[in-house]
Short mmCIF file of C-alpha atoms and ligand atoms in Angstrom, two decimals:
data_model
loop_
_atom_site.label_atom_id
_atom_site.label_comp_id
_atom_site.label_asym_id
_atom_site.label_seq_id
_atom_site.Cartn_x
_atom_site.Cartn_y
_atom_site.Cartn_z
CA MET Z 1 35.29 -13.97 -8.18
CA LYS Z 2 33.28 -12.75 -11.16
CA ARG Z 3 32.91 -8.99 -11.31
CA ARG Z 4 29.17 -9.02 -10.85
CA GLU Z 5 29.41 -11.40 -7.88
CA PHE Z 6 31.86 -8.90 -6.42
CA LEU Z 7 29.38 -6.06 -6.99
CA LYS Z 8 26.61 -8.07 -5.38
CA MET Z 9 28.84 -8.74 -2.39
CA ILE Z 10 29.56 -5.02 -2.00
CA ALA Z 11 25.85 -4.32 -2.25
CA PHE Z 12 25.15 -6.91 0.44
CA MET Z 13 27.89 -5.56 2.73
CA THR Z 14 26.66 -1.99 2.39
CA GLY Z 15 23.10 -3.12 3.08
CA SER Z 16 21.91 -1.92 -0.29
CA ALA Z 17 21.49 -3.70 -3.59
CA ILE Z 18 22.04 -0.40 -5.34
CA VAL Z 19 25.70 -0.06 -6.20
CA SER Z 20 27.04 3.29 -7.28
CA GLY Z 21 27.38 3.96 -11.02
CA CYS Z 22 31.18 4.03 -10.98
CA ASP Z 23 31.25 0.33 -10.10
CA ALA Z 24 29.04 -0.55 -13.02
CA LEU Z 25 29.41 -3.60 -15.21
CA GLU Z 26 30.40 -3.04 -18.77
CA SER Z 27 27.44 -5.06 -20.03
CA GLY Z 28 26.20 -1.94 -21.84
CA ASP Z 29 24.60 -3.33 -24.90
CA GLU Z 30 21.59 -4.98 -23.25
CA ARG Z 31 18.52 -2.80 -23.06
CA ILE Z 32 15.98 -3.44 -20.32
CA LEU Z 33 12.50 -1.97 -20.44
CA VAL Z 34 10.88 -1.42 -17.06
CA VAL Z 35 7.10 -1.02 -17.06
CA GLY Z 36 5.94 1.26 -14.24
CA ALA Z 37 7.78 3.94 -12.27
CA GLY Z 38 6.36 3.02 -8.87
CA ILE Z 39 8.78 2.08 -6.11
CA ALA Z 40 9.22 -1.48 -7.49
CA GLY Z 41 10.03 -0.24 -10.99
CA LEU Z 42 12.38 2.45 -9.70
CA ALA Z 43 14.24 0.00 -7.45
CA ALA Z 44 14.66 -2.47 -10.33
CA ALA Z 45 15.64 0.25 -12.83
CA LYS Z 46 18.18 1.92 -10.51
CA THR Z 47 19.78 -1.40 -9.66
CA LEU Z 48 20.00 -2.59 -13.27
CA GLN Z 49 21.31 0.77 -14.46
CA ASN Z 50 23.99 0.71 -11.79
CA TRP Z 51 24.92 -2.78 -12.92
CA GLY Z 52 25.56 -1.44 -16.39
CA TYR Z 53 22.39 -2.16 -18.34
CA GLU Z 54 20.75 0.44 -20.52
CA VAL Z 55 17.38 0.97 -18.83
CA ILE Z 56 14.25 2.77 -20.02
CA VAL Z 57 11.28 3.11 -17.65
CA LEU Z 58 7.82 3.44 -19.23
CA GLU Z 59 5.26 5.13 -17.00
CA ALA Z 60 1.60 5.88 -17.82
CA ARG Z 61 1.18 8.79 -15.40
CA ASP Z 62 2.70 12.26 -15.62
CA ARG Z 63 4.74 11.55 -12.49
CA ALA Z 64 6.84 8.78 -10.95
CA GLY Z 65 5.86 7.11 -7.68
CA GLY Z 66 2.64 5.28 -8.53
CA ARG Z 67 0.87 4.48 -5.28
CA ILE Z 68 3.33 6.75 -3.48
CA TRP Z 69 1.86 10.12 -4.32
CA THR Z 70 2.34 13.32 -2.33
CA SER Z 71 -0.17 16.05 -3.15
CA ARG Z 72 1.28 19.55 -2.85
CA GLN Z 73 -2.01 21.27 -3.66
CA TRP Z 74 -2.17 22.98 -0.23
CA ALA Z 75 0.77 25.33 0.31
CA ASN Z 76 3.12 24.09 3.06
CA SER Z 77 0.95 21.01 3.75
CA PRO Z 78 2.20 18.09 1.65
CA LEU Z 79 -0.31 15.23 1.91
CA ASP Z 80 0.27 11.59 1.09
CA MET Z 81 -2.63 10.27 -0.96
CA GLY Z 82 -1.17 6.76 -1.23
CA ALA Z 83 1.31 5.26 1.22
CA SER Z 84 1.94 7.20 4.44
CA TRP Z 85 4.00 4.96 6.70
CA ILE Z 86 7.22 3.04 6.76
CA HIS Z 87 5.96 -0.02 8.60
CA GLY Z 88 8.70 -1.04 11.03
CA ILE Z 89 11.93 0.93 10.66
CA THR Z 90 14.44 -1.63 11.96
CA LYS Z 91 16.56 -2.74 8.97
CA ASN Z 92 13.76 -1.60 6.66
CA PRO Z 93 15.37 -0.52 3.34
CA ILE Z 94 13.01 2.46 3.03
CA ALA Z 95 14.03 3.68 6.49
CA GLU Z 96 17.65 3.23 5.45
CA LEU Z 97 17.08 5.34 2.34
CA ALA Z 98 15.38 8.02 4.46
CA LYS Z 99 18.29 8.04 6.88
CA GLU Z 100 20.93 8.10 4.16
CA HIS Z 101 19.27 11.12 2.51
CA ASN Z 102 18.38 12.97 5.72
CA ILE Z 103 14.65 12.73 5.07
CA GLN Z 104 12.70 13.59 8.20
CA THR Z 105 10.25 11.03 9.66
CA LYS Z 106 7.96 11.07 12.69
CA GLU Z 107 6.77 8.13 14.75
CA THR Z 108 3.12 7.10 15.02
CA ASP Z 109 2.03 5.69 18.36
CA TYR Z 110 -1.02 3.55 17.59
CA GLU Z 111 -1.74 3.17 21.30
CA ASN Z 112 -2.21 6.91 21.51
CA GLN Z 113 -5.73 6.71 20.12
CA TRP Z 114 -8.89 8.27 21.51
CA ILE Z 115 -12.06 6.42 20.63
CA TYR Z 116 -15.64 7.71 20.44
CA LYS Z 117 -18.88 5.76 20.60
CA GLN Z 118 -21.68 5.81 18.09
CA ASP Z 119 -23.52 8.43 20.18
CA GLY Z 120 -20.39 10.63 20.34
CA ARG Z 121 -19.39 9.87 23.94
CA GLU Z 122 -15.70 9.27 24.47
CA PHE Z 123 -14.66 5.78 25.60
CA SER Z 124 -14.44 5.31 29.36
CA ALA Z 125 -11.59 3.39 31.00
CA SER Z 126 -13.83 0.31 31.15
CA ASP Z 127 -14.70 0.65 27.43
CA TYR Z 128 -10.99 0.58 26.61
CA GLU Z 129 -10.63 -2.49 28.83
CA THR Z 130 -13.53 -4.25 27.05
CA LEU Z 131 -11.98 -3.39 23.69
CA ALA Z 132 -8.65 -4.84 24.81
CA GLU Z 133 -10.42 -8.03 25.96
CA TYR Z 134 -12.13 -8.43 22.59
CA SER Z 135 -8.84 -7.78 20.87
CA ARG Z 136 -7.26 -10.64 22.84
CA LEU Z 137 -10.27 -12.89 22.16
CA LEU Z 138 -10.12 -12.24 18.42
CA GLN Z 139 -6.39 -12.77 18.27
CA GLY Z 140 -6.75 -16.06 20.15
CA THR Z 141 -9.63 -17.29 17.99
CA MET Z 142 -7.98 -16.34 14.70
CA GLY Z 143 -4.78 -18.04 15.92
CA GLU Z 144 -6.74 -21.22 16.76
CA ALA Z 145 -8.43 -21.14 13.35
CA ILE Z 146 -5.04 -20.86 11.63
CA GLU Z 147 -3.69 -23.78 13.66
CA GLY Z 148 -6.80 -25.94 13.75
CA TYR Z 149 -8.65 -25.57 10.45
CA ASP Z 150 -7.88 -28.05 7.67
CA GLU Z 151 -9.16 -25.70 5.00
CA ASP Z 152 -8.82 -21.99 4.57
CA VAL Z 153 -11.97 -19.92 5.27
CA SER Z 154 -12.77 -16.22 5.41
CA ILE Z 155 -12.29 -14.21 8.59
CA GLN Z 156 -16.05 -13.57 8.50
CA THR Z 157 -16.66 -17.33 8.82
CA VAL Z 158 -14.50 -17.46 11.95
CA LEU Z 159 -16.28 -14.40 13.34
CA ASN Z 160 -19.69 -16.01 12.72
CA GLU Z 161 -18.59 -18.97 14.82
CA ILE Z 162 -17.56 -16.68 17.70
CA LEU Z 163 -20.86 -14.81 17.54
CA ALA Z 164 -22.83 -18.08 17.47
CA SER Z 165 -21.05 -19.43 20.54
CA GLU Z 166 -20.94 -16.31 22.75
CA GLU Z 167 -23.64 -14.02 24.11
CA VAL Z 168 -22.60 -10.67 22.67
CA SER Z 169 -24.61 -7.47 23.17
CA THR Z 170 -25.24 -5.13 20.23
CA ALA Z 171 -22.81 -2.59 21.69
CA ASP Z 172 -20.09 -5.21 22.09
CA LYS Z 173 -20.72 -6.58 18.60
CA ARG Z 174 -20.17 -3.06 17.28
CA MET Z 175 -16.87 -2.96 19.17
CA ILE Z 176 -15.79 -6.28 17.63
CA LEU Z 177 -16.64 -5.03 14.15
CA TYR Z 178 -14.79 -1.79 14.87
CA LEU Z 179 -11.71 -3.83 15.80
CA LEU Z 180 -11.92 -6.07 12.75
CA ASN Z 181 -12.41 -3.06 10.51
CA THR Z 182 -9.63 -0.86 11.84
CA VAL Z 183 -7.10 -3.58 12.59
CA ILE Z 184 -7.73 -5.99 9.69
CA GLU Z 185 -9.81 -4.38 6.94
CA HIS Z 186 -7.76 -1.18 6.94
CA GLU Z 187 -4.48 -3.08 6.92
CA TYR Z 188 -5.45 -5.61 4.25
CA ALA Z 189 -7.83 -3.26 2.34
CA ALA Z 190 -10.32 -6.12 2.08
CA ASP Z 191 -13.62 -7.04 3.64
CA ILE Z 192 -13.36 -9.75 6.29
CA ALA Z 193 -15.78 -11.79 4.13
CA ASP Z 194 -13.20 -11.81 1.30
CA LEU Z 195 -10.03 -12.29 3.30
CA SER Z 196 -8.32 -15.61 4.00
CA VAL Z 197 -7.84 -16.39 7.68
CA PHE Z 198 -4.66 -18.30 6.84
CA SER Z 199 -3.24 -15.17 5.20
CA LEU Z 200 -3.08 -13.51 8.64
CA ASP Z 201 -0.16 -15.84 9.26
CA GLU Z 202 1.60 -15.18 5.93
CA GLY Z 203 4.44 -12.79 5.45
CA LYS Z 204 6.97 -11.05 7.67
CA GLU Z 205 7.35 -7.69 9.36
CA PHE Z 206 10.23 -5.40 10.17
CA GLY Z 207 10.54 -4.49 13.83
CA GLY Z 208 10.62 -1.03 15.36
CA GLU Z 209 8.15 1.77 15.13
CA ASP Z 210 6.08 2.98 12.19
CA VAL Z 211 6.90 6.45 10.90
CA ILE Z 212 5.38 8.94 8.48
CA PHE Z 213 7.02 11.62 6.32
CA PRO Z 214 5.79 15.06 7.43
CA ASP Z 215 7.27 16.51 4.21
CA GLY Z 216 5.95 13.77 1.93
CA TYR Z 217 6.76 10.18 0.91
CA ASP Z 218 7.68 11.40 -2.59
CA GLN Z 219 11.11 12.41 -1.24
CA ILE Z 220 11.98 8.70 -1.40
CA VAL Z 221 10.69 8.54 -4.98
CA LYS Z 222 12.89 11.50 -5.97
CA VAL Z 223 15.99 9.84 -4.57
CA LEU Z 224 15.40 6.69 -6.63
CA ALA Z 225 14.19 8.39 -9.81
CA ASP Z 226 17.23 10.66 -9.98
CA GLY Z 227 19.38 9.80 -13.01
CA LEU Z 228 16.93 7.33 -14.57
CA ASP Z 229 15.52 7.57 -18.09
CA ILE Z 230 11.81 7.66 -17.25
CA ARG Z 231 9.38 8.21 -20.13
CA LEU Z 232 6.22 9.67 -18.60
CA GLN Z 233 2.72 9.48 -20.10
CA GLU Z 234 3.53 6.31 -21.99
CA VAL Z 235 0.56 4.00 -21.44
CA VAL Z 236 1.72 0.46 -22.15
CA GLN Z 237 -0.86 -1.49 -24.15
CA GLN Z 238 0.91 -4.52 -25.58
CA ILE Z 239 3.93 -6.56 -24.50
CA ASN Z 240 5.33 -9.03 -27.05
CA TYR Z 241 8.17 -11.32 -26.06
CA GLY Z 242 10.11 -14.11 -27.71
CA ASP Z 243 13.55 -15.33 -28.76
CA ASP Z 244 14.44 -11.96 -30.28
CA GLY Z 245 13.61 -9.90 -27.21
CA VAL Z 246 10.72 -7.75 -26.04
CA THR Z 247 8.61 -5.23 -27.94
CA ILE Z 248 6.40 -2.91 -25.92
CA THR Z 249 3.73 -0.81 -27.58
CA THR Z 250 2.43 2.25 -25.76
CA ASP Z 251 -0.27 4.68 -26.83
CA TRP Z 252 2.54 6.82 -28.35
CA ASP Z 253 5.40 4.65 -29.42
CA VAL Z 254 7.01 1.24 -29.80
CA TYR Z 255 10.01 0.28 -27.64
CA GLU Z 256 12.40 -2.58 -28.35
CA GLY Z 257 14.38 -4.19 -25.57
CA ASP Z 258 16.21 -7.40 -24.75
CA ARG Z 259 14.22 -8.09 -21.61
CA ALA Z 260 11.61 -6.36 -19.44
CA VAL Z 261 10.68 -5.91 -15.80
CA ILE Z 262 6.90 -5.70 -15.41
CA THR Z 263 5.65 -3.89 -12.29
CA LEU Z 264 2.01 -3.33 -13.29
CA PRO Z 265 -0.34 -3.29 -10.28
CA LEU Z 266 -2.43 -6.44 -9.79
CA GLY Z 267 -5.60 -4.46 -10.62
CA VAL Z 268 -4.16 -3.48 -14.02
CA LEU Z 269 -3.06 -7.07 -14.74
CA GLN Z 270 -6.55 -8.30 -13.81
CA SER Z 271 -8.23 -5.77 -16.09
CA GLY Z 272 -6.58 -7.17 -19.23
CA ARG Z 273 -5.83 -3.62 -20.39
CA VAL Z 274 -2.26 -4.68 -21.11
CA GLN Z 275 -2.06 -7.57 -23.55
CA PHE Z 276 0.77 -10.12 -23.52
CA SER Z 277 1.79 -12.07 -26.60
CA PRO Z 278 2.24 -14.96 -26.32
CA ALA Z 279 -0.32 -15.14 -23.51
CA LEU Z 280 1.17 -15.49 -20.03
CA PRO Z 281 1.47 -19.08 -18.71
CA ASN Z 282 -1.70 -20.50 -17.14
CA GLU Z 283 -0.19 -20.59 -13.66
CA LYS Z 284 0.45 -16.86 -13.78
CA GLN Z 285 -2.94 -16.11 -15.26
CA ASN Z 286 -4.57 -18.11 -12.45
CA ALA Z 287 -2.57 -16.19 -9.83
CA ILE Z 288 -3.63 -12.87 -11.39
CA HIS Z 289 -7.24 -14.00 -11.30
CA ASP Z 290 -7.23 -15.57 -7.82
CA LEU Z 291 -5.49 -12.86 -5.78
CA GLY Z 292 -7.61 -9.90 -4.65
CA MET Z 293 -7.08 -6.19 -5.27
CA GLY Z 294 -8.25 -4.34 -2.17
CA LEU Z 295 -9.32 -0.80 -1.47
CA LEU Z 296 -8.25 1.78 1.08
CA ASP Z 297 -9.18 5.41 0.42
CA LYS Z 298 -8.38 8.70 2.12
CA VAL Z 299 -10.24 11.94 2.73
CA TYR Z 300 -8.26 14.96 3.93
CA LEU Z 301 -10.28 17.81 5.48
CA ARG Z 302 -8.70 21.20 6.24
CA PHE Z 303 -10.48 23.31 8.87
CA PRO Z 304 -10.24 26.97 9.95
CA GLU Z 305 -8.96 25.78 13.33
CA ILE Z 306 -8.28 22.66 15.37
CA PHE Z 307 -11.46 21.67 17.24
CA TRP Z 308 -10.43 18.13 18.18
CA PRO Z 309 -7.97 17.02 20.87
CA GLU Z 310 -4.39 17.63 19.70
CA THR Z 311 -2.76 14.97 21.88
CA PRO Z 312 -3.81 11.69 20.19
CA ASP Z 313 -2.15 10.36 17.05
CA LEU Z 314 -5.40 8.75 16.00
CA LEU Z 315 -9.11 9.23 16.59
CA GLY Z 316 -11.46 6.23 16.46
CA TYR Z 317 -15.21 6.14 15.85
CA VAL Z 318 -17.27 3.04 16.64
CA SER Z 319 -19.91 3.67 14.01
CA GLN Z 320 -23.34 2.10 13.84
CA ASN Z 321 -22.44 0.28 10.62
CA LYS Z 322 -19.06 -1.36 10.24
CA GLY Z 323 -16.28 0.86 8.97
CA GLU Z 324 -18.05 4.19 8.51
CA TRP Z 325 -15.38 6.81 9.22
CA ALA Z 326 -13.90 4.54 11.88
CA GLU Z 327 -10.35 5.88 11.84
CA TRP Z 328 -8.82 9.35 11.59
CA LEU Z 329 -5.19 10.38 11.59
CA ASN Z 330 -4.65 13.62 13.47
CA ILE Z 331 -2.36 15.52 11.10
CA ALA Z 332 -2.24 18.39 13.63
CA HIS Z 333 -0.33 16.07 15.96
CA TYR Z 334 2.49 15.84 13.38
CA THR Z 335 2.55 19.24 11.67
CA GLY Z 336 0.32 21.56 13.70
CA ASP Z 337 -1.92 22.06 10.65
CA PRO Z 338 -5.71 21.93 11.25
CA ILE Z 339 -6.11 18.85 9.04
CA LEU Z 340 -7.76 15.48 9.67
CA LEU Z 341 -7.30 12.40 7.51
CA GLY Z 342 -10.23 9.97 7.39
CA PHE Z 343 -9.64 6.42 6.13
CA ASN Z 344 -12.16 4.04 4.70
CA ALA Z 345 -11.58 0.54 3.43
CA ALA Z 346 -13.15 -2.46 1.75
CA ALA Z 347 -16.95 -2.49 1.27
CA PHE Z 348 -17.55 0.99 2.72
CA ALA Z 349 -14.77 2.46 0.58
CA ARG Z 350 -16.32 0.92 -2.55
CA THR Z 351 -19.64 2.57 -1.69
CA VAL Z 352 -17.98 5.91 -0.93
CA GLU Z 353 -16.19 5.90 -4.31
CA THR Z 354 -19.61 6.02 -6.02
CA TRP Z 355 -20.57 9.23 -4.16
CA SER Z 356 -19.95 12.83 -5.25
CA ASP Z 357 -17.26 14.81 -3.41
CA GLN Z 358 -19.97 16.75 -1.57
CA GLN Z 359 -21.71 13.57 -0.40
CA ILE Z 360 -18.40 12.22 0.87
CA VAL Z 361 -17.59 15.42 2.78
CA ASP Z 362 -21.13 15.57 4.23
CA SER Z 363 -20.96 11.96 5.37
CA ALA Z 364 -17.53 12.48 6.98
CA MET Z 365 -18.72 15.69 8.66
CA ALA Z 366 -21.78 13.90 10.09
CA ALA Z 367 -19.40 11.49 11.85
CA LEU Z 368 -17.11 14.30 13.08
CA ARG Z 369 -20.12 16.30 14.36
CA THR Z 370 -21.32 13.24 16.26
CA MET Z 371 -17.86 12.94 17.82
CA PHE Z 372 -17.13 16.61 18.51
CA GLY Z 373 -20.48 18.44 18.54
CA GLN Z 374 -22.79 20.10 16.06
CA ASP Z 375 -20.82 23.40 16.22
CA VAL Z 376 -17.88 21.91 14.40
CA PRO Z 377 -17.09 24.24 11.45
CA ALA Z 378 -17.34 23.14 7.83
CA PRO Z 379 -14.01 22.31 6.20
CA LEU Z 380 -12.32 25.01 4.14
CA ALA Z 381 -11.06 22.47 1.64
CA TYR Z 382 -10.80 18.73 1.03
CA GLN Z 383 -8.81 16.19 -0.97
CA ILE Z 384 -10.27 12.77 -1.74
CA THR Z 385 -8.73 9.61 -3.25
CA ARG Z 386 -10.55 7.09 -5.43
CA TRP Z 387 -7.96 4.36 -5.92
CA ALA Z 388 -10.42 1.82 -7.37
CA ALA Z 389 -11.30 4.27 -10.14
CA ASP Z 390 -7.66 5.15 -10.81
CA PRO Z 391 -6.95 3.55 -14.22
CA PHE Z 392 -3.28 2.93 -13.42
CA ALA Z 393 -3.87 1.24 -10.07
CA LEU Z 394 -7.49 -0.09 -10.11
CA GLY Z 395 -7.34 -0.58 -6.35
CA SER Z 396 -5.06 0.18 -3.43
CA TYR Z 397 -3.09 -3.00 -2.77
CA SER Z 398 -3.40 -6.76 -3.08
CA TYR Z 399 -4.68 -9.30 -0.57
CA GLN Z 400 -5.15 -13.05 -0.31
CA PRO Z 401 -8.72 -14.35 -0.61
CA PRO Z 402 -9.48 -17.78 0.97
CA GLY Z 403 -7.73 -20.55 -0.94
CA THR Z 404 -4.77 -18.44 -2.08
CA ASP Z 405 -1.42 -18.31 -0.33
CA GLY Z 406 2.26 -17.48 -0.69
CA GLU Z 407 2.52 -19.99 -3.55
CA THR Z 408 -0.06 -18.00 -5.51
CA MET Z 409 2.09 -14.93 -5.04
CA ALA Z 410 5.20 -16.87 -6.07
CA ALA Z 411 3.41 -17.81 -9.32
CA LEU Z 412 2.66 -14.13 -9.91
CA ALA Z 413 6.32 -13.30 -9.32
CA ALA Z 414 7.84 -16.03 -11.51
CA PRO Z 415 9.84 -14.92 -14.58
CA VAL Z 416 8.52 -15.90 -18.01
CA ALA Z 417 10.64 -17.32 -20.83
CA GLY Z 418 13.80 -15.63 -19.55
CA ARG Z 419 12.40 -12.39 -20.99
CA LEU Z 420 9.84 -11.02 -18.55
CA PHE Z 421 10.57 -10.45 -14.85
CA PHE Z 422 7.79 -9.49 -12.47
CA ALA Z 423 7.89 -7.12 -9.49
CA GLY Z 424 5.45 -5.03 -7.48
CA GLU Z 425 3.85 -5.28 -4.05
CA ALA Z 426 1.56 -8.18 -5.11
CA THR Z 427 4.62 -10.29 -5.96
CA SER Z 428 6.19 -9.77 -2.54
CA ARG Z 429 5.38 -12.92 -0.62
CA ALA Z 430 7.19 -11.70 2.49
CA TYR Z 431 5.97 -8.09 2.57
CA GLN Z 432 2.82 -7.91 0.45
CA ALA Z 433 0.93 -4.61 0.20
CA THR Z 434 3.76 -2.42 1.44
CA VAL Z 435 6.25 0.06 0.03
CA HIS Z 436 9.21 -1.93 1.33
CA GLY Z 437 7.75 -5.13 -0.14
CA ALA Z 438 7.41 -3.48 -3.54
CA TYR Z 439 10.93 -2.04 -3.28
CA LEU Z 440 12.45 -5.40 -2.35
CA SER Z 441 10.51 -7.11 -5.15
CA GLY Z 442 12.19 -4.70 -7.59
CA LEU Z 443 15.60 -5.73 -6.28
CA ARG Z 444 14.60 -9.39 -6.51
CA ALA Z 445 13.47 -9.02 -10.13
CA ALA Z 446 16.76 -7.26 -10.99
CA GLU Z 447 18.71 -10.14 -9.45
CA GLU Z 448 16.63 -12.72 -11.32
CA LEU Z 449 17.28 -10.90 -14.57
CA TRP Z 450 20.98 -10.77 -13.88
CA ASP Z 451 21.11 -14.40 -12.86
CA THR Z 452 19.53 -15.51 -16.15
CA ASP Z 453 22.09 -13.60 -18.19
C1 FAD B 501 -4.22 4.64 0.09
C2 FAD B 501 -2.99 3.79 0.23
C3 FAD B 501 -2.31 3.76 1.43
C4 FAD B 501 -1.17 2.97 1.57
N1 FAD B 501 -0.49 3.03 2.75
C5 FAD B 501 0.70 2.39 2.84
C6 FAD B 501 1.54 2.63 3.95
O1 FAD B 501 1.23 3.45 4.83
N2 FAD B 501 2.73 1.97 4.02
C7 FAD B 501 3.12 1.07 3.04
O2 FAD B 501 4.20 0.48 3.17
N3 FAD B 501 2.35 0.87 1.96
C8 FAD B 501 1.17 1.52 1.82
N4 FAD B 501 0.42 1.38 0.70
C9 FAD B 501 0.86 0.40 -0.33
C10 FAD B 501 2.01 0.95 -1.18
O3 FAD B 501 1.69 2.25 -1.62
C11 FAD B 501 2.21 0.04 -2.38
O4 FAD B 501 2.40 -1.30 -1.93
C12 FAD B 501 3.43 0.42 -3.23
O5 FAD B 501 3.55 1.81 -3.40
C13 FAD B 501 3.28 -0.28 -4.58
O6 FAD B 501 4.39 -0.02 -5.39
P1 FAD B 501 4.49 -0.75 -6.80
O7 FAD B 501 5.71 -0.26 -7.45
O8 FAD B 501 4.29 -2.21 -6.63
O9 FAD B 501 3.18 -0.27 -7.59
P2 FAD B 501 2.82 1.18 -8.13
O10 FAD B 501 3.31 2.21 -7.20
O11 FAD B 501 1.37 1.16 -8.42
O12 FAD B 501 3.65 1.27 -9.48
C14 FAD B 501 3.20 0.72 -10.70
C15 FAD B 501 3.33 1.80 -11.76
O13 FAD B 501 2.83 1.28 -13.00
C16 FAD B 501 2.19 2.34 -13.66
N5 FAD B 501 1.26 1.80 -14.67
C17 FAD B 501 0.05 1.25 -14.50
N6 FAD B 501 -0.48 0.89 -15.67
C18 FAD B 501 0.43 1.22 -16.62
C19 FAD B 501 0.48 1.10 -18.03
N7 FAD B 501 -0.52 0.56 -18.72
N8 FAD B 501 1.57 1.57 -18.68
C20 FAD B 501 2.60 2.13 -18.01
N9 FAD B 501 2.63 2.26 -16.68
C21 FAD B 501 1.55 1.80 -15.98
C22 FAD B 501 1.48 3.08 -12.55
O14 FAD B 501 1.11 4.39 -12.94
C23 FAD B 501 2.51 3.05 -11.45
O15 FAD B 501 3.34 4.19 -11.47
C24 FAD B 501 -0.71 2.17 0.50
C25 FAD B 501 -1.39 2.22 -0.72
C26 FAD B 501 -2.50 3.02 -0.86
C27 FAD B 501 -3.19 3.09 -2.20
#
């Protein structure tokens, strides 16, 4: 058995593609440039370095982690501004990393959610029952659309058909929109009008519960970044590739390598801010253009005391207009700190990003005061994300608009000319838009690179 096959086998047997440095190949003289120190870039870099390549990671920000970003601005209250959860811990490589490094996690029980109506009244038992019925109806109808439609359409189109065929009161319609917003728009970061119904059936999931990191997701980043040569604040502008290798120009320097792993977020690829020469193949350019970059933003509010119920994991708000402060994570439930995390996604999030901080806080407080009374105190502090405006993300995570599918993502992932290898959440056909998907895509790109040696 060839040495590298042996290493791969060990990696497979130990459940990790990352083999310890002492087992490294003696390939040595090949230099690989990795663009982006998010989880995909770190996974690829760590793997390739452990296999014996010389690896340099080029990262535009002043930190590693990308869309995993723990703010430590508030003493003793680390807050995740990007990813929060490991979605499904059973055999999930991120959960395995957490376990291996004794990183504490806490389960989220999505059922443990208290929901409030537009006028502030808490849901009654019959409201919860109605919501559950609509949830079943929507699941059934979306399932029938996936099975029965010849052509892909948006989820909004399917919803319009339901609303045309059923007598639905205004209050019930609000409930349906609440469900579609919190269950679909928040998960896919896209408006139901922009989201493919067929995409609901794409991809896979790990089983088991979802967990958060009370002490921050960046602990996972630290584990992977340790020992890597990461050049921070190097904004890649130009990537040239050809028979002689790869030349990458940043705003500071020029790097020469034999091959490169590109983990730029879809939003950055779409923006054209990084130029490729020769231009990327048409199929890849079409995939970059056709896939969607979605938006999910967060607002953390810290209060003088906890004025909301401490028991639920989540608080829901069936707002008058779809998606306005519809979902809150009760941080107090996990850490005891008087902090609430409000999410907004898709169209509402795009509107919110245009507001000033004060307007955002006022709007969020109006919702909380409807839910919990006008006496609710003003927050002592806040932290707000604007992922669409972030120049090194230009959105939160990718989604599939109608007419795109797993093949579109495969085109985005495909290597180019034996020189460029692509990773990142948008290239993960099985686990798009997740940390574990991005991580696994980094391992896949490392394997592809190795296999084309
Ligand atoms: C608000 C939010 C909530 C989320 N919640 C979850 C969750 O709970 N669970 C989950 O599994 N996933 C979640 N996700 C998705 C998850 O964070 C991403 O799928 C994952 O982190 C993406 O990793 P990546 O390596 O593909 O991309 P990134 O982390 O974006 O890494 C790409 C890197 O490239 C760098 N870069 C960009 N441009 C340049 C340039 N020109 N030159 C050099 N470097 C550049 C970036 O700075 C970045 O570090 C969430 C994302 C967001 C934004």
